[in-house]
Amino acid sequence: MGILNRPLLTAIAAIVAGLLLAAPVQAAPMPKLDPKGFVDESGAITILETGNIIDPYFTLQALLLARENGLDISPHAEKWAEWLIARQRPDGSFDRFCRTGPVWLGCKSADADDALLAIWMKFLRTMPKQLKEKPSWRKSYDASSKALGQLYDPQRGVYLVSPVFQHGLFMDNLEVWSYKTIRGGVPQNIEAREFARAIRTTFWDAKGQRFLVSTQPEQKSLSHTFYPEHVAQIFPLLFDFPLLPTDASTYYRQWMKDHRATWLHQVKSDYAWGLLAFLAWKQRDNESAQCWLREALPYQQTGHWTFTDEVVAQLLQAKGVIPAAAKAACS
């Protein structure tokens, strides 16, 4: 066989390279969220596995967390939205639901309307095609937007819990703020910045150097418990809230120094608090995320393990985080 000359070899190499560049690159499929025993045939998603109670807030929180961090929720998202729209109250708000046999009925009002309404609208916006084409979705979105608007306190510039409970909650307002930051356009960005300043002004206690949980006057004198007081301090990091007393990394490390051991032991008597494990991963603190997996995974399928915890566990493991070794110090 004859020897090809150098110019021809160069030309062939260029053609091959061009063909490779032109070939479509197949993106790796997103891992699918496995809701296990939390979902039933109707599309309802419970707080606890095989449970009989639905709090739409926690379902929406978990689904958004999954979607925003690389889990495919599409097999369940639209069906859940249809389930909840069918049960929305005429004023745009939502109940919590209890199951009697196969029937789900509203059995309790929402814990806080403002945060739930905000993350419901945020959730609907993740499916723009359906929101545009389905009149029932648009009607639900508009009703929720109106209901949330009626909770705005123009004196403080923050949102109130509900028409019945006329006080503002720090963590709820952070969730409303997170919804407003995704609304495109300069006016909304200005609104979000002003809202952030109002949250800081309303809830920051300069004397105590901490965020107050509520606008209720007695908050300044209440004893500090893990939830809601200590959790409230780290909650801003979940949403990249900018108006912290220090930079985010320093703020996170100090919280973990003060409260990590308490957090990791919560699962034995309360809930697993997987949200904080996700935050640890987000802050590149894999050690704490691994410790959480080690301490919390044995409590799956118990009353200490919520749908949010299940989502966090699947997220962490999809990203290669494994439980800490038995001998690792997790205190």
Short mmCIF file of C-alpha atoms in Angstrom, two decimals:
data_model
loop_
_atom_site.label_atom_id
_atom_site.label_comp_id
_atom_site.label_asym_id
_atom_site.label_seq_id
_atom_site.Cartn_x
_atom_site.Cartn_y
_atom_site.Cartn_z
CA MET A 1 0.00 0.00 0.00
CA GLY A 2 1.36 3.41 -0.89
CA ILE A 3 2.23 5.96 1.77
CA LEU A 4 -0.19 8.93 2.01
CA ASN A 5 1.48 12.30 1.77
CA ARG A 6 1.35 14.75 4.70
CA PRO A 7 -1.05 17.36 3.11
CA LEU A 8 -3.60 14.63 2.40
CA LEU A 9 -3.33 13.28 5.95
CA THR A 10 -3.90 16.78 7.31
CA ALA A 11 -6.97 17.25 5.12
CA ILE A 12 -8.46 13.90 6.19
CA ALA A 13 -7.85 14.73 9.86
CA ALA A 14 -9.61 18.07 9.44
CA ILE A 15 -12.63 16.43 7.81
CA VAL A 16 -12.90 13.81 10.56
CA ALA A 17 -12.61 16.48 13.26
CA GLY A 18 -15.35 18.51 11.60
CA LEU A 19 -17.65 15.52 11.45
CA LEU A 20 -17.08 14.80 15.15
CA LEU A 21 -17.82 18.39 16.11
CA ALA A 22 -20.97 18.40 14.00
CA ALA A 23 -22.31 15.19 15.53
CA PRO A 24 -24.96 15.85 18.18
CA VAL A 25 -23.83 15.19 21.74
CA GLN A 26 -26.30 13.06 23.66
CA ALA A 27 -26.76 14.48 27.15
CA ALA A 28 -26.80 11.95 29.95
CA PRO A 29 -30.39 11.33 31.07
CA MET A 30 -31.40 12.88 34.35
CA PRO A 31 -31.89 10.35 37.14
CA LYS A 32 -35.57 9.96 37.92
CA LEU A 33 -36.97 10.76 41.32
CA ASP A 34 -38.38 7.61 42.89
CA PRO A 35 -41.22 8.66 45.21
CA LYS A 36 -41.50 5.08 46.51
CA GLY A 37 -44.45 4.75 48.89
CA PHE A 38 -45.14 8.48 49.11
CA VAL A 39 -47.34 8.63 45.98
CA ASP A 40 -50.67 6.91 45.28
CA GLU A 41 -52.52 6.15 42.05
CA SER A 42 -54.36 9.48 42.09
CA GLY A 43 -51.08 11.43 42.08
CA ALA A 44 -51.35 12.46 45.73
CA ILE A 45 -48.00 12.71 47.53
CA THR A 46 -47.95 12.29 51.29
CA ILE A 47 -45.66 13.74 53.96
CA LEU A 48 -44.68 10.30 55.26
CA GLU A 49 -44.30 7.06 53.33
CA THR A 50 -47.64 5.22 53.14
CA GLY A 51 -49.02 8.06 55.25
CA ASN A 52 -52.55 9.44 55.47
CA ILE A 53 -51.73 13.16 55.57
CA ILE A 54 -50.81 15.55 52.77
CA ASP A 55 -49.38 19.00 53.36
CA PRO A 56 -49.00 20.57 49.89
CA TYR A 57 -46.20 22.81 51.17
CA PHE A 58 -43.87 19.90 51.86
CA THR A 59 -44.70 18.13 48.61
CA LEU A 60 -43.97 21.28 46.60
CA GLN A 61 -40.80 21.98 48.57
CA ALA A 62 -39.49 18.49 47.84
CA LEU A 63 -40.43 18.45 44.15
CA LEU A 64 -38.85 21.85 43.51
CA LEU A 65 -35.69 20.82 45.34
CA ALA A 66 -35.47 17.68 43.23
CA ARG A 67 -36.06 19.47 39.94
CA GLU A 68 -33.67 22.35 40.65
CA ASN A 69 -30.86 19.93 41.46
CA GLY A 70 -30.97 17.39 38.69
CA LEU A 71 -33.68 14.81 39.42
CA ASP A 72 -36.35 14.19 36.80
CA ILE A 73 -39.76 14.75 38.43
CA SER A 74 -41.75 14.81 35.17
CA PRO A 75 -43.53 11.45 35.73
CA HIS A 76 -45.16 12.92 38.86
CA ALA A 77 -45.17 16.73 38.54
CA GLU A 78 -48.12 17.23 36.20
CA LYS A 79 -50.26 14.62 37.91
CA TRP A 80 -49.59 16.20 41.31
CA ALA A 81 -50.46 19.66 39.92
CA GLU A 82 -53.76 18.37 38.57
CA TRP A 83 -54.52 16.68 41.90
CA LEU A 84 -53.94 19.88 43.84
CA ILE A 85 -55.73 22.22 41.41
CA ALA A 86 -58.84 20.07 41.75
CA ARG A 87 -58.77 20.75 45.52
CA GLN A 88 -57.83 24.42 45.58
CA ARG A 89 -60.15 26.60 47.63
CA PRO A 90 -62.20 29.31 45.86
CA ASP A 91 -60.08 32.04 47.48
CA GLY A 92 -56.90 30.58 45.94
CA SER A 93 -55.52 29.04 49.13
CA PHE A 94 -55.10 25.36 50.03
CA ASP A 95 -55.93 23.00 52.86
CA ARG A 96 -53.99 20.14 54.32
CA PHE A 97 -55.59 16.80 53.53
CA CYS A 98 -56.39 13.58 55.36
CA ARG A 99 -57.31 10.24 53.80
CA THR A 100 -60.33 8.22 54.82
CA GLY A 101 -60.17 5.01 52.84
CA PRO A 102 -59.47 6.04 49.23
CA VAL A 103 -60.83 9.59 49.68
CA TRP A 104 -58.73 12.68 50.38
CA LEU A 105 -60.54 15.52 52.16
CA GLY A 106 -59.42 18.88 53.45
CA CYS A 107 -59.01 18.44 57.18
CA LYS A 108 -56.96 21.43 58.29
CA SER A 109 -56.04 24.85 56.97
CA ALA A 110 -52.52 25.42 55.65
CA ASP A 111 -49.84 26.12 58.23
CA ALA A 112 -48.93 29.32 56.37
CA ASP A 113 -50.65 30.60 53.24
CA ASP A 114 -47.92 32.99 52.08
CA ALA A 115 -45.09 30.49 51.59
CA LEU A 116 -47.39 27.82 50.16
CA LEU A 117 -48.91 30.17 47.60
CA ALA A 118 -45.48 31.38 46.52
CA ILE A 119 -43.95 27.95 45.98
CA TRP A 120 -47.13 26.73 44.27
CA MET A 121 -46.78 29.47 41.68
CA LYS A 122 -43.06 28.76 41.41
CA PHE A 123 -43.91 25.10 40.78
CA LEU A 124 -46.46 25.89 38.07
CA ARG A 125 -43.91 28.09 36.31
CA THR A 126 -41.62 25.06 35.93
CA MET A 127 -44.18 23.72 33.41
CA PRO A 128 -44.72 26.75 31.14
CA LYS A 129 -46.41 24.82 28.34
CA GLN A 130 -49.14 23.48 30.59
CA LEU A 131 -49.49 26.82 32.35
CA LYS A 132 -50.03 28.52 29.01
CA GLU A 133 -52.34 25.94 27.46
CA LYS A 134 -54.47 24.75 30.37
CA PRO A 135 -57.13 27.25 31.52
CA SER A 136 -57.44 25.53 34.92
CA TRP A 137 -53.72 26.03 35.57
CA ARG A 138 -53.84 29.70 34.60
CA LYS A 139 -56.92 30.23 36.75
CA SER A 140 -55.18 28.58 39.70
CA TYR A 141 -52.05 30.67 39.20
CA ASP A 142 -54.01 33.91 39.02
CA ALA A 143 -56.11 33.04 42.08
CA SER A 144 -52.95 32.24 44.06
CA SER A 145 -51.28 35.45 42.94
CA LYS A 146 -54.28 37.47 44.08
CA ALA A 147 -54.42 35.63 47.42
CA LEU A 148 -50.72 36.24 48.04
CA GLY A 149 -51.08 39.91 47.15
CA GLN A 150 -53.76 40.29 49.80
CA LEU A 151 -51.27 39.12 52.44
CA TYR A 152 -48.80 41.92 51.74
CA ASP A 153 -48.16 44.27 54.65
CA PRO A 154 -47.32 47.65 53.10
CA GLN A 155 -46.10 49.10 56.40
CA ARG A 156 -43.31 46.56 56.82
CA GLY A 157 -42.95 45.49 53.20
CA VAL A 158 -43.28 41.77 54.04
CA TYR A 159 -46.01 39.14 53.80
CA LEU A 160 -48.33 37.96 56.56
CA VAL A 161 -49.07 34.33 57.38
CA SER A 162 -52.75 34.32 56.41
CA PRO A 163 -55.90 36.45 56.58
CA VAL A 164 -56.43 35.02 60.08
CA PHE A 165 -52.87 35.22 61.47
CA GLN A 166 -51.72 38.76 60.93
CA HIS A 167 -48.01 38.41 61.63
CA GLY A 168 -45.06 37.78 59.37
CA LEU A 169 -42.67 34.84 59.52
CA PHE A 170 -39.01 35.11 58.55
CA MET A 171 -38.70 31.74 56.81
CA ASP A 172 -41.98 32.18 54.95
CA ASN A 173 -40.88 35.53 53.61
CA LEU A 174 -37.61 34.04 52.40
CA GLU A 175 -39.62 31.53 50.36
CA VAL A 176 -41.79 34.28 48.91
CA TRP A 177 -38.59 36.18 48.09
CA SER A 178 -37.16 33.13 46.32
CA TYR A 179 -40.27 33.02 44.13
CA LYS A 180 -39.93 36.70 43.24
CA THR A 181 -36.27 36.35 42.25
CA ILE A 182 -37.15 33.99 39.39
CA ARG A 183 -39.57 36.41 37.78
CA GLY A 184 -37.77 37.85 34.77
CA GLY A 185 -37.38 41.54 33.94
CA VAL A 186 -35.88 44.61 35.56
CA PRO A 187 -38.99 45.72 37.53
CA GLN A 188 -39.19 42.33 39.26
CA ASN A 189 -35.47 42.38 40.06
CA ILE A 190 -35.84 45.80 41.64
CA GLU A 191 -38.86 44.54 43.56
CA ALA A 192 -36.87 41.53 44.79
CA ARG A 193 -34.03 43.75 46.02
CA GLU A 194 -36.44 46.02 47.86
CA PHE A 195 -38.19 43.01 49.34
CA ALA A 196 -34.85 41.60 50.55
CA ARG A 197 -34.12 44.88 52.34
CA ALA A 198 -37.57 44.82 53.94
CA ILE A 199 -36.99 41.27 55.19
CA ARG A 200 -33.66 42.25 56.69
CA THR A 201 -35.08 45.39 58.32
CA THR A 202 -38.12 43.58 59.71
CA PHE A 203 -36.49 40.44 61.09
CA TRP A 204 -32.87 41.28 61.95
CA ASP A 205 -32.36 41.78 65.68
CA ALA A 206 -29.24 43.92 65.94
CA LYS A 207 -29.03 43.54 69.69
CA GLY A 208 -29.26 39.77 69.63
CA GLN A 209 -27.32 39.47 66.36
CA ARG A 210 -29.81 37.00 64.92
CA PHE A 211 -32.90 36.85 62.75
CA LEU A 212 -36.20 36.83 64.57
CA VAL A 213 -38.56 34.03 63.61
CA SER A 214 -41.66 36.21 63.64
CA THR A 215 -42.87 39.79 63.88
CA GLN A 216 -44.71 38.85 67.08
CA PRO A 217 -43.28 41.00 69.93
CA GLU A 218 -42.67 38.05 72.24
CA GLN A 219 -40.13 36.54 69.82
CA LYS A 220 -37.30 38.55 71.35
CA SER A 221 -37.76 36.93 74.75
CA LEU A 222 -38.52 33.30 73.77
CA SER A 223 -35.95 30.61 74.56
CA HIS A 224 -33.97 29.38 71.58
CA THR A 225 -34.90 25.90 70.36
CA PHE A 226 -33.53 23.97 67.39
CA TYR A 227 -36.75 24.59 65.46
CA PRO A 228 -37.74 27.19 64.64
CA GLU A 229 -35.08 29.50 66.10
CA HIS A 230 -31.80 27.80 65.14
CA VAL A 231 -33.10 26.51 61.81
CA ALA A 232 -34.28 30.01 60.93
CA GLN A 233 -30.72 31.33 61.19
CA ILE A 234 -29.38 29.03 58.46
CA PHE A 235 -32.51 29.08 56.28
CA PRO A 236 -31.35 32.14 54.22
CA LEU A 237 -28.51 30.08 52.75
CA LEU A 238 -30.98 27.73 51.07
CA PHE A 239 -32.10 30.62 48.86
CA ASP A 240 -28.82 32.54 48.51
CA PHE A 241 -30.34 35.43 50.44
CA PRO A 242 -27.76 38.22 50.12
CA LEU A 243 -28.26 40.31 53.26
CA LEU A 244 -26.43 38.23 55.85
CA PRO A 245 -24.33 39.68 58.68
CA THR A 246 -21.19 38.01 57.24
CA ASP A 247 -20.23 36.21 54.04
CA ALA A 248 -22.16 33.01 53.38
CA SER A 249 -19.22 30.66 53.98
CA THR A 250 -18.34 32.14 57.38
CA TYR A 251 -22.00 32.27 58.33
CA TYR A 252 -22.47 28.58 57.43
CA ARG A 253 -19.35 27.38 59.24
CA GLN A 254 -20.33 29.18 62.44
CA TRP A 255 -23.81 27.66 62.40
CA MET A 256 -22.41 24.17 61.91
CA LYS A 257 -19.89 24.70 64.69
CA ASP A 258 -22.71 25.66 67.05
CA HIS A 259 -25.47 23.28 65.96
CA ARG A 260 -24.23 20.37 63.83
CA ALA A 261 -24.30 17.78 66.61
CA THR A 262 -27.80 18.80 67.63
CA TRP A 263 -29.00 18.65 64.03
CA LEU A 264 -27.57 15.18 63.40
CA HIS A 265 -29.34 13.83 66.49
CA GLN A 266 -32.75 15.31 65.63
CA VAL A 267 -33.77 12.23 63.65
CA LYS A 268 -33.87 10.14 66.83
CA SER A 269 -36.63 12.19 68.41
CA ASP A 270 -38.00 14.59 65.78
CA TYR A 271 -37.41 14.73 62.01
CA ALA A 272 -34.32 14.06 59.93
CA TRP A 273 -34.00 17.64 58.62
CA GLY A 274 -32.60 16.57 55.27
CA LEU A 275 -32.80 20.14 53.97
CA LEU A 276 -29.75 20.93 56.06
CA ALA A 277 -27.86 17.99 54.55
CA PHE A 278 -28.62 19.39 51.10
CA LEU A 279 -27.35 22.77 52.28
CA ALA A 280 -24.16 21.12 53.56
CA TRP A 281 -23.57 19.64 50.10
CA LYS A 282 -24.32 23.01 48.53
CA GLN A 283 -21.69 24.58 50.80
CA ARG A 284 -19.19 21.85 49.76
CA ASP A 285 -19.30 20.36 53.23
CA ASN A 286 -19.48 16.74 52.10
CA GLU A 287 -18.41 15.52 55.52
CA SER A 288 -21.61 16.81 57.15
CA ALA A 289 -23.74 15.48 54.27
CA GLN A 290 -22.12 12.06 54.69
CA CYS A 291 -22.71 12.15 58.43
CA TRP A 292 -26.37 12.95 57.85
CA LEU A 293 -26.76 9.98 55.51
CA ARG A 294 -25.17 7.68 58.06
CA GLU A 295 -27.29 8.92 60.94
CA ALA A 296 -30.60 9.40 59.10
CA LEU A 297 -30.91 6.57 56.56
CA PRO A 298 -31.75 3.97 59.23
CA TYR A 299 -34.92 5.99 59.92
CA GLN A 300 -36.37 5.65 56.42
CA GLN A 301 -39.97 4.39 56.44
CA THR A 302 -40.51 5.74 59.95
CA GLY A 303 -42.37 8.73 61.31
CA HIS A 304 -39.09 10.64 61.40
CA TRP A 305 -38.56 10.55 57.61
CA THR A 306 -40.44 12.92 55.29
CA PHE A 307 -40.78 13.16 51.53
CA THR A 308 -38.28 16.03 51.59
CA ASP A 309 -35.78 13.81 53.42
CA GLU A 310 -36.26 11.10 50.78
CA VAL A 311 -35.62 13.60 47.99
CA VAL A 312 -32.46 14.85 49.70
CA ALA A 313 -31.17 11.30 50.20
CA GLN A 314 -31.72 10.51 46.52
CA LEU A 315 -30.11 13.79 45.45
CA LEU A 316 -27.01 13.27 47.57
CA GLN A 317 -26.53 9.70 46.44
CA ALA A 318 -27.06 10.69 42.78
CA LYS A 319 -24.20 13.18 43.26
CA GLY A 320 -21.91 10.51 44.66
CA VAL A 321 -22.23 11.29 48.37
CA ILE A 322 -22.03 8.16 50.49
CA PRO A 323 -22.74 7.62 54.18
CA ALA A 324 -19.89 8.37 56.56
CA ALA A 325 -17.89 5.44 57.84
CA ALA A 326 -18.93 4.02 61.21
CA LYS A 327 -15.74 5.33 62.84
CA ALA A 328 -16.08 8.87 61.41
CA ALA A 329 -16.62 11.62 63.99
CA CYS A 330 -20.08 13.08 63.40
CA SER A 331 -20.54 15.40 66.33
#
